[in-house]
PDB file of C-alpha atoms in Angstrom:
ATOM      1  CA  MET A   1      13.640  18.555  -8.343  1.00 56.00           C
ATOM      2  CA  ALA A   2      11.275  18.173  -5.377  1.00 55.00           C
ATOM      3  CA  VAL A   3       9.599  14.952  -4.311  1.00 62.00           C
ATOM      4  CA  GLU A   4       5.856  15.541  -4.076  1.00 61.00           C
ATOM      5  CA  ARG A   5       4.025  14.331  -0.987  1.00 62.00           C
ATOM      6  CA  LEU A   6       0.369  15.222  -0.601  1.00 59.00           C
ATOM      7  CA  GLY A   7      -1.372  15.769   2.717  1.00 63.00           C
ATOM      8  CA  SER A   8      -3.295  12.505   2.434  1.00 76.00           C
ATOM      9  CA  PHE A   9      -0.119  10.425   2.555  1.00 81.00           C
ATOM     10  CA  PRO A  10       0.506   8.421   5.736  1.00 84.00           C
ATOM     11  CA  LYS A  11       3.025   9.516   8.340  1.00 86.00           C
ATOM     12  CA  PRO A  12       6.707   9.092   7.401  1.00 93.00           C
ATOM     13  CA  HIS A  13       8.443   6.581   9.621  1.00 96.00           C
ATOM     14  CA  SER A  14      10.192   7.926  12.723  1.00 96.00           C
ATOM     15  CA  PHE A  15      13.361   5.893  13.126  1.00 97.00           C
ATOM     16  CA  THR A  16      14.611   4.526  16.421  1.00 97.00           C
ATOM     17  CA  VAL A  17      18.231   4.848  17.478  1.00 98.00           C
ATOM     18  CA  GLU A  18      18.683   1.126  16.848  1.00 97.00           C
ATOM     19  CA  GLU A  19      17.263   1.430  13.323  1.00 97.00           C
ATOM     20  CA  TYR A  20      19.568   4.370  12.632  1.00 98.00           C
ATOM     21  CA  PHE A  21      22.676   2.485  13.765  1.00 97.00           C
ATOM     22  CA  ALA A  22      21.683  -0.566  11.708  1.00 97.00           C
ATOM     23  CA  PHE A  23      21.168   1.634   8.654  1.00 97.00           C
ATOM     24  CA  GLU A  24      24.439   3.475   9.235  1.00 97.00           C
ATOM     25  CA  GLU A  25      26.343   0.215   9.539  1.00 96.00           C
ATOM     26  CA  ARG A  26      25.078  -0.892   6.121  1.00 95.00           C
ATOM     27  CA  SER A  27      25.555   2.452   4.407  1.00 96.00           C
ATOM     28  CA  GLU A  28      28.539   3.514   2.342  1.00 93.00           C
ATOM     29  CA  PHE A  29      28.053   7.111   3.517  1.00 92.00           C
ATOM     30  CA  LYS A  30      27.628   8.858   6.859  1.00 94.00           C
ATOM     31  CA  HIS A  31      24.381  10.338   8.111  1.00 96.00           C
ATOM     32  CA  GLU A  32      23.198  12.344  11.081  1.00 96.00           C
ATOM     33  CA  PHE A  33      20.248  11.385  13.262  1.00 97.00           C
ATOM     34  CA  ILE A  34      17.972  13.925  14.952  1.00 96.00           C
ATOM     35  CA  ASP A  35      14.567  13.261  16.537  1.00 96.00           C
ATOM     36  CA  GLY A  36      13.748  10.171  14.482  1.00 97.00           C
ATOM     37  CA  VAL A  37      14.926  11.596  11.139  1.00 96.00           C
ATOM     38  CA  ILE A  38      18.010  10.423   9.230  1.00 97.00           C
ATOM     39  CA  TYR A  39      19.812  13.274   7.468  1.00 96.00           C
ATOM     40  CA  ASP A  40      22.379  13.261   4.685  1.00 94.00           C
ATOM     41  CA  CYS A  41      25.697  14.920   5.448  1.00 89.00           C
ATOM     42  CA  GLY A  42      26.777  17.675   3.067  1.00 79.00           C
ATOM     43  CA  ASP A  43      24.905  19.565   0.388  1.00 73.00           C
ATOM     44  CA  PRO A  44      22.702  17.609  -2.057  1.00 71.00           C
ATOM     45  CA  TYR A  45      23.777  17.400  -5.669  1.00 73.00           C
ATOM     46  CA  PRO A  46      21.966  20.007  -7.808  1.00 73.00           C
ATOM     47  CA  GLU A  47      20.202  17.364  -9.935  1.00 76.00           C
ATOM     48  CA  SER A  48      19.294  15.074  -7.023  1.00 78.00           C
ATOM     49  CA  PRO A  49      15.664  14.761  -5.945  1.00 85.00           C
ATOM     50  CA  VAL A  50      14.798  17.023  -3.020  1.00 84.00           C
ATOM     51  CA  HIS A  51      12.994  15.614   0.010  1.00 88.00           C
ATOM     52  CA  PRO A  52       9.615  17.374   0.558  1.00 87.00           C
ATOM     53  CA  ASP A  53      10.631  18.206   4.123  1.00 86.00           C
ATOM     54  CA  PHE A  54      13.931  19.804   3.100  1.00 87.00           C
ATOM     55  CA  VAL A  55      14.438  23.352   4.381  1.00 86.00           C
ATOM     56  CA  PRO A  56      17.207  25.344   2.642  1.00 85.00           C
ATOM     57  CA  GLY A  57      20.058  26.001   5.032  1.00 84.00           C
ATOM     58  CA  HIS A  58      19.326  22.818   6.998  1.00 87.00           C
ATOM     59  CA  PRO A  59      20.464  19.203   6.469  1.00 90.00           C
ATOM     60  CA  MET A  60      18.749  17.203   3.748  1.00 92.00           C
ATOM     61  CA  PRO A  61      16.496  14.374   5.037  1.00 95.00           C
ATOM     62  CA  HIS A  62      17.672  11.138   3.481  1.00 96.00           C
ATOM     63  CA  LEU A  63      15.801   9.749   0.479  1.00 95.00           C
ATOM     64  CA  PHE A  64      16.105   5.989   0.645  1.00 97.00           C
ATOM     65  CA  THR A  65      16.965   3.704  -2.231  1.00 96.00           C
ATOM     66  CA  VAL A  66      14.894   0.608  -2.929  1.00 97.00           C
ATOM     67  CA  ALA A  67      17.763  -1.547  -1.658  1.00 97.00           C
ATOM     68  CA  GLU A  68      17.874   0.429   1.603  1.00 97.00           C
ATOM     69  CA  TYR A  69      14.112   0.129   2.016  1.00 98.00           C
ATOM     70  CA  LEU A  70      14.113  -3.623   1.405  1.00 97.00           C
ATOM     71  CA  ALA A  71      16.972  -4.138   3.867  1.00 97.00           C
ATOM     72  CA  PHE A  72      15.123  -2.090   6.484  1.00 97.00           C
ATOM     73  CA  GLU A  73      11.850  -3.918   5.829  1.00 96.00           C
ATOM     74  CA  ALA A  74      13.501  -7.328   6.126  1.00 95.00           C
ATOM     75  CA  GLU A  75      14.641  -6.484   9.666  1.00 95.00           C
ATOM     76  CA  SER A  76      11.572  -4.573  10.834  1.00 95.00           C
ATOM     77  CA  GLU A  77       8.899  -6.011  13.092  1.00 91.00           C
ATOM     78  CA  PHE A  78       6.247  -3.942  11.291  1.00 92.00           C
ATOM     79  CA  LYS A  79       5.304  -3.276   7.650  1.00 94.00           C
ATOM     80  CA  HIS A  80       6.034  -0.028   5.839  1.00 96.00           C
ATOM     81  CA  GLU A  81       5.199   1.317   2.407  1.00 96.00           C
ATOM     82  CA  PHE A  82       7.776   2.971   0.172  1.00 97.00           C
ATOM     83  CA  ILE A  83       6.953   5.885  -2.110  1.00 95.00           C
ATOM     84  CA  ASP A  84       9.569   7.908  -4.000  1.00 94.00           C
ATOM     85  CA  GLY A  85      12.385   7.461  -1.494  1.00 95.00           C
ATOM     86  CA  ILE A  86      10.297   7.866   1.684  1.00 96.00           C
ATOM     87  CA  ILE A  87       9.392   5.067   4.094  1.00 97.00           C
ATOM     88  CA  TYR A  88       5.872   5.413   5.490  1.00 95.00           C
ATOM     89  CA  ASP A  89       4.279   3.799   8.533  1.00 92.00           C
ATOM     90  CA  MET A  90       1.144   1.768   7.913  1.00 87.00           C
ATOM     91  CA  THR A  91      -1.891   2.555  10.044  1.00 76.00           C
ATOM     92  CA  GLY A  92      -2.941   0.002  12.623  1.00 73.00           C
ATOM     93  CA  GLY A  93      -5.998  -2.166  12.037  1.00 77.00           C
ATOM     94  CA  THR A  94      -9.226  -2.041  14.062  1.00 88.00           C
ATOM     95  CA  PHE A  95     -11.606  -4.894  14.871  1.00 92.00           C
ATOM     96  CA  TYR A  96     -13.908  -3.934  11.977  1.00 93.00           C
ATOM     97  CA  HIS A  97     -10.952  -3.521   9.633  1.00 93.00           C
ATOM     98  CA  SER A  98      -9.734  -7.025  10.417  1.00 94.00           C
ATOM     99  CA  LYS A  99     -13.202  -8.564  10.252  1.00 96.00           C
ATOM    100  CA  ILE A 100     -14.013  -7.024   6.858  1.00 97.00           C
ATOM    101  CA  LYS A 101     -10.768  -8.386   5.407  1.00 96.00           C
ATOM    102  CA  VAL A 102     -11.677 -11.862   6.639  1.00 97.00           C
ATOM    103  CA  ASN A 103     -15.217 -11.487   5.273  1.00 98.00           C
ATOM    104  CA  VAL A 104     -13.884 -10.589   1.817  1.00 98.00           C
ATOM    105  CA  PHE A 105     -11.513 -13.550   1.930  1.00 97.00           C
ATOM    106  CA  ARG A 106     -14.365 -15.881   2.914  1.00 97.00           C
ATOM    107  CA  ALA A 107     -16.572 -14.522   0.125  1.00 97.00           C
ATOM    108  CA  LEU A 108     -13.882 -14.872  -2.558  1.00 97.00           C
ATOM    109  CA  LEU A 109     -12.485 -18.261  -1.573  1.00 97.00           C
ATOM    110  CA  PRO A 110     -15.360 -20.529  -2.723  1.00 96.00           C
ATOM    111  CA  GLN A 111     -15.801 -18.593  -5.978  1.00 97.00           C
ATOM    112  CA  LEU A 112     -12.208 -18.625  -7.212  1.00 96.00           C
ATOM    113  CA  ASP A 113     -10.675 -21.706  -8.795  1.00 93.00           C
ATOM    114  CA  ASP A 114      -7.753 -22.524  -6.505  1.00 89.00           C
ATOM    115  CA  LYS A 115      -5.882 -24.021  -9.450  1.00 92.00           C
ATOM    116  CA  LEU A 116      -5.960 -20.651 -11.186  1.00 95.00           C
ATOM    117  CA  PHE A 117      -6.129 -18.006  -8.431  1.00 97.00           C
ATOM    118  CA  GLU A 118      -4.340 -17.301  -5.154  1.00 97.00           C
ATOM    119  CA  ILE A 119      -5.673 -14.954  -2.469  1.00 97.00           C
ATOM    120  CA  LEU A 120      -2.921 -13.203  -0.503  1.00 97.00           C
ATOM    121  CA  ASN A 121      -3.193 -11.287   2.753  1.00 95.00           C
ATOM    122  CA  SER A 122      -1.653  -7.967   3.821  1.00 94.00           C
ATOM    123  CA  ASP A 123       1.767  -9.535   4.441  1.00 95.00           C
ATOM    124  CA  MET A 124       2.283  -9.584   0.667  1.00 97.00           C
ATOM    125  CA  CYS A 125       4.010  -6.483  -0.652  1.00 97.00           C
ATOM    126  CA  VAL A 126       3.111  -5.320  -4.158  1.00 98.00           C
ATOM    127  CA  LYS A 127       5.584  -3.515  -6.385  1.00 98.00           C
ATOM    128  CA  VAL A 128       3.955  -0.656  -8.291  1.00 97.00           C
ATOM    129  CA  ASP A 129       7.096   0.421 -10.120  1.00 95.00           C
ATOM    130  CA  SER A 130      10.813   0.901  -9.450  1.00 93.00           C
ATOM    131  CA  LYS A 131      10.146   3.550  -6.758  1.00 94.00           C
ATOM    132  CA  ARG A 132       6.913   2.428  -5.083  1.00 96.00           C
ATOM    133  CA  TYR A 133       6.038  -0.555  -2.888  1.00 98.00           C
ATOM    134  CA  VAL A 134       2.674  -0.929  -1.110  1.00 97.00           C
ATOM    135  CA  TYR A 135       0.757  -3.457   0.990  1.00 96.00           C
ATOM    136  CA  PRO A 136      -2.881  -4.009  -0.040  1.00 96.00           C
ATOM    137  CA  ASP A 137      -5.168  -5.464   2.615  1.00 96.00           C
ATOM    138  CA  LEU A 138      -5.860  -8.330   0.219  1.00 97.00           C
ATOM    139  CA  SER A 139      -4.646  -9.155  -3.255  1.00 98.00           C
ATOM    140  CA  VAL A 140      -5.448 -11.851  -5.790  1.00 98.00           C
ATOM    141  CA  VAL A 141      -3.060 -13.252  -8.388  1.00 98.00           C
ATOM    142  CA  ARG A 142      -4.060 -15.268 -11.440  1.00 97.00           C
ATOM    143  CA  GLY A 143      -1.744 -17.965 -12.724  1.00 96.00           C
ATOM    144  CA  GLN A 144       1.877 -18.128 -11.677  1.00 96.00           C
ATOM    145  CA  PRO A 145       2.833 -15.415  -9.168  1.00 97.00           C
ATOM    146  CA  GLN A 146       5.705 -13.228 -10.321  1.00 98.00           C
ATOM    147  CA  LEU A 147       7.847 -12.506  -7.279  1.00 98.00           C
ATOM    148  CA  GLU A 148      10.949 -10.544  -6.350  1.00 96.00           C
ATOM    149  CA  ASP A 149      13.023  -9.832  -3.230  1.00 95.00           C
ATOM    150  CA  ASN A 150      13.194 -13.390  -1.872  1.00 93.00           C
ATOM    151  CA  ASP A 151       9.519 -13.938  -2.696  1.00 96.00           C
ATOM    152  CA  THR A 152       8.354 -11.029  -0.503  1.00 95.00           C
ATOM    153  CA  THR A 153       7.172  -8.784  -3.366  1.00 97.00           C
ATOM    154  CA  LEU A 154       4.385  -9.549  -5.854  1.00 98.00           C
ATOM    155  CA  LEU A 155       4.497  -8.074  -9.358  1.00 98.00           C
ATOM    156  CA  ASN A 156       1.286  -9.300 -11.022  1.00 98.00           C
ATOM    157  CA  PRO A 157      -1.882  -8.926  -8.906  1.00 98.00           C
ATOM    158  CA  VAL A 158      -5.212  -8.905 -10.745  1.00 98.00           C
ATOM    159  CA  LEU A 159      -7.173  -7.560  -7.748  1.00 98.00           C
ATOM    160  CA  ALA A 160      -6.188  -5.249  -4.892  1.00 98.00           C
ATOM    161  CA  VAL A 161      -8.451  -4.601  -1.904  1.00 98.00           C
ATOM    162  CA  GLU A 162      -8.133  -1.792   0.644  1.00 96.00           C
ATOM    163  CA  VAL A 163     -10.277  -1.365   3.758  1.00 96.00           C
ATOM    164  CA  THR A 164     -10.159   2.314   4.665  1.00 91.00           C
ATOM    165  CA  SER A 165      -9.540   3.883   8.039  1.00 81.00           C
ATOM    166  CA  PRO A 166     -10.213   7.563   8.828  1.00 77.00           C
ATOM    167  CA  ALA A 167      -6.518   8.286   8.419  1.00 75.00           C
ATOM    168  CA  SER A 168      -6.109   6.386   5.140  1.00 80.00           C
ATOM    169  CA  GLN A 169      -9.367   6.914   3.232  1.00 83.00           C
ATOM    170  CA  ASP A 170      -8.128   9.774   1.010  1.00 85.00           C
ATOM    171  CA  TYR A 171      -4.809   8.012   0.416  1.00 88.00           C
ATOM    172  CA  ASP A 172      -6.609   4.783  -0.531  1.00 89.00           C
ATOM    173  CA  ARG A 173      -9.083   6.509  -2.843  1.00 89.00           C
ATOM    174  CA  VAL A 174      -6.716   8.900  -4.620  1.00 90.00           C
ATOM    175  CA  GLU A 175      -3.007   8.136  -4.439  1.00 91.00           C
ATOM    176  CA  LYS A 176      -3.252   4.379  -4.035  1.00 92.00           C
ATOM    177  CA  ARG A 177      -5.829   4.148  -6.805  1.00 93.00           C
ATOM    178  CA  ALA A 178      -3.369   5.888  -9.117  1.00 93.00           C
ATOM    179  CA  PHE A 179      -0.587   3.559  -7.980  1.00 95.00           C
ATOM    180  CA  TYR A 180      -2.602   0.392  -8.547  1.00 96.00           C
ATOM    181  CA  SER A 181      -3.908   1.544 -11.926  1.00 95.00           C
ATOM    182  CA  ALA A 182      -0.291   1.739 -13.107  1.00 95.00           C
ATOM    183  CA  ILE A 183       0.157  -2.030 -12.600  1.00 97.00           C
ATOM    184  CA  ALA A 184      -0.446  -3.628 -15.999  1.00 96.00           C
ATOM    185  CA  SER A 185      -1.823  -6.890 -14.602  1.00 97.00           C
ATOM    186  CA  LEU A 186      -4.383  -5.273 -12.282  1.00 98.00           C
ATOM    187  CA  GLN A 187      -7.987  -5.632 -13.436  1.00 97.00           C
ATOM    188  CA  ALA A 188      -9.918  -4.390 -10.403  1.00 97.00           C
ATOM    189  CA  TYR A 189      -9.402  -2.276  -7.295  1.00 98.00           C
ATOM    190  CA  LEU A 190     -11.849  -2.475  -4.400  1.00 97.00           C
ATOM    191  CA  VAL A 191     -12.064   0.188  -1.657  1.00 97.00           C
ATOM    192  CA  ILE A 192     -14.214  -0.715   1.348  1.00 97.00           C
ATOM    193  CA  ASP A 193     -15.315   1.717   4.060  1.00 95.00           C
ATOM    194  CA  GLN A 194     -15.176   0.196   7.534  1.00 93.00           C
ATOM    195  CA  HIS A 195     -17.439   2.766   9.238  1.00 92.00           C
ATOM    196  CA  ARG A 196     -20.446   2.693   6.898  1.00 93.00           C
ATOM    197  CA  VAL A 197     -21.889   0.590   4.118  1.00 96.00           C
ATOM    198  CA  HIS A 198     -19.935   1.969   1.184  1.00 96.00           C
ATOM    199  CA  VAL A 199     -17.836   0.152  -1.396  1.00 97.00           C
ATOM    200  CA  GLU A 200     -16.060   1.567  -4.446  1.00 97.00           C
ATOM    201  CA  LEU A 201     -15.053  -0.676  -7.325  1.00 98.00           C
ATOM    202  CA  TYR A 202     -12.652   0.403 -10.066  1.00 97.00           C
ATOM    203  CA  THR A 203     -12.590  -1.950 -13.056  1.00 97.00           C
ATOM    204  CA  ARG A 204     -10.143  -1.762 -15.954  1.00 96.00           C
ATOM    205  CA  ARG A 205     -11.714  -1.321 -19.372  1.00 93.00           C
ATOM    206  CA  GLU A 206     -10.199  -0.789 -22.811  1.00 90.00           C
ATOM    207  CA  ASP A 207     -11.085   2.914 -22.699  1.00 89.00           C
ATOM    208  CA  GLY A 208     -10.032   3.491 -19.061  1.00 92.00           C
ATOM    209  CA  TRP A 209     -11.371   2.642 -15.625  1.00 95.00           C
ATOM    210  CA  LEU A 210     -15.032   2.130 -14.720  1.00 96.00           C
ATOM    211  CA  TRP A 211     -15.924   3.536 -11.275  1.00 96.00           C
ATOM    212  CA  GLN A 212     -18.916   2.103  -9.406  1.00 97.00           C
ATOM    213  CA  THR A 213     -20.182   2.772  -5.888  1.00 98.00           C
ATOM    214  CA  PHE A 214     -22.386   0.548  -3.720  1.00 98.00           C
ATOM    215  CA  ASP A 215     -24.210   1.743  -0.600  1.00 96.00           C
ATOM    216  CA  SER A 216     -26.839  -0.898   0.168  1.00 96.00           C
ATOM    217  CA  MET A 217     -26.538  -4.281   1.850  1.00 96.00           C
ATOM    218  CA  GLU A 218     -28.564  -5.618  -1.092  1.00 97.00           C
ATOM    219  CA  ASP A 219     -25.940  -4.501  -3.634  1.00 98.00           C
ATOM    220  CA  ILE A 220     -23.507  -6.835  -5.362  1.00 98.00           C
ATOM    221  CA  ALA A 221     -20.092  -5.787  -6.686  1.00 97.00           C
ATOM    222  CA  ARG A 222     -19.383  -7.911  -9.750  1.00 97.00           C
ATOM    223  CA  LEU A 223     -15.735  -8.774 -10.372  1.00 97.00           C
ATOM    224  CA  ARG A 224     -16.213  -9.842 -13.969  1.00 93.00           C
ATOM    225  CA  ASP A 225     -12.551 -10.484 -14.776  1.00 92.00           C
ATOM    226  CA  LEU A 226     -12.339 -12.856 -11.817  1.00 95.00           C
ATOM    227  CA  GLY A 227     -15.720 -14.444 -12.512  1.00 94.00           C
ATOM    228  CA  CYS A 228     -17.126 -13.808  -9.061  1.00 95.00           C
ATOM    229  CA  ASP A 229     -19.502 -11.543  -7.161  1.00 96.00           C
ATOM    230  CA  LEU A 230     -19.068  -9.786  -3.828  1.00 97.00           C
ATOM    231  CA  ALA A 231     -22.342  -9.166  -2.028  1.00 98.00           C
ATOM    232  CA  LEU A 232     -22.142  -6.259   0.393  1.00 98.00           C
ATOM    233  CA  ALA A 233     -24.078  -8.399   2.849  1.00 97.00           C
ATOM    234  CA  ALA A 234     -21.102 -10.784   2.792  1.00 98.00           C
ATOM    235  CA  ILE A 235     -18.514  -7.993   3.045  1.00 98.00           C
ATOM    236  CA  TYR A 236     -20.258  -6.518   6.107  1.00 97.00           C
ATOM    237  CA  ARG A 237     -21.310  -9.841   7.590  1.00 96.00           C
ATOM    238  CA  ALA A 238     -21.876  -9.664  11.387  1.00 94.00           C
ATOM    239  CA  ILE A 239     -20.997  -5.953  11.528  1.00 92.00           C
ATOM    240  CA  SER A 240     -23.434  -3.495  13.133  1.00 87.00           C
ATOM    241  CA  PHE A 241     -23.002   0.208  12.512  1.00 82.00           C
ATOM    242  CA  PRO A 242     -24.164   2.797  15.093  1.00 73.00           C
TER     243      PRO A 242
END
């Protein structure tokens, strides 16, 4: 049973020697470490999932458990996403990426009742299901936040926002959209391009998801379930494209 990883996925994390030794100290089993990859010792069980980078006749790259991922994440200086046993590096943010996130926050804040909604930044991990953990650039929760893992993981966002980079745009628009749509509480998913005026809004409806695109600074993305509007002029405030 192979683990599927499409080409649009981010780069798997390359472990340091220190991270390997810390992992090995916590682990019940022994592993080998070669060029940033942690390998299982011995042959995999026939019914075990197979790592997408596994080459028959070679060691099996380790597929991490959720507990192993959370322990690694708690000690790491940086944030990583977790999909089907693989820990992925998150792409670094640019000036425009950071500014757009702040612009969205500033646009949402006065429209959302702070007694009902909370806006959370990219430090907040979101659990998709038992095998997938991601970090949206912004998320919004309505009512009481449902949290796990010492309050580091959110279970019930109503809005997720991603600002794309060249390396992440396909991942954000395809795989991450599928991940977020699997969260029962989520009502809207917003994908914002940082290199041109282009916003995609996915809104949950009874018969599926409504997809809308906006390409003009005069456009307004209406977040009906949150009772607020996002003007593209506000999203791209003080940003000049070549």
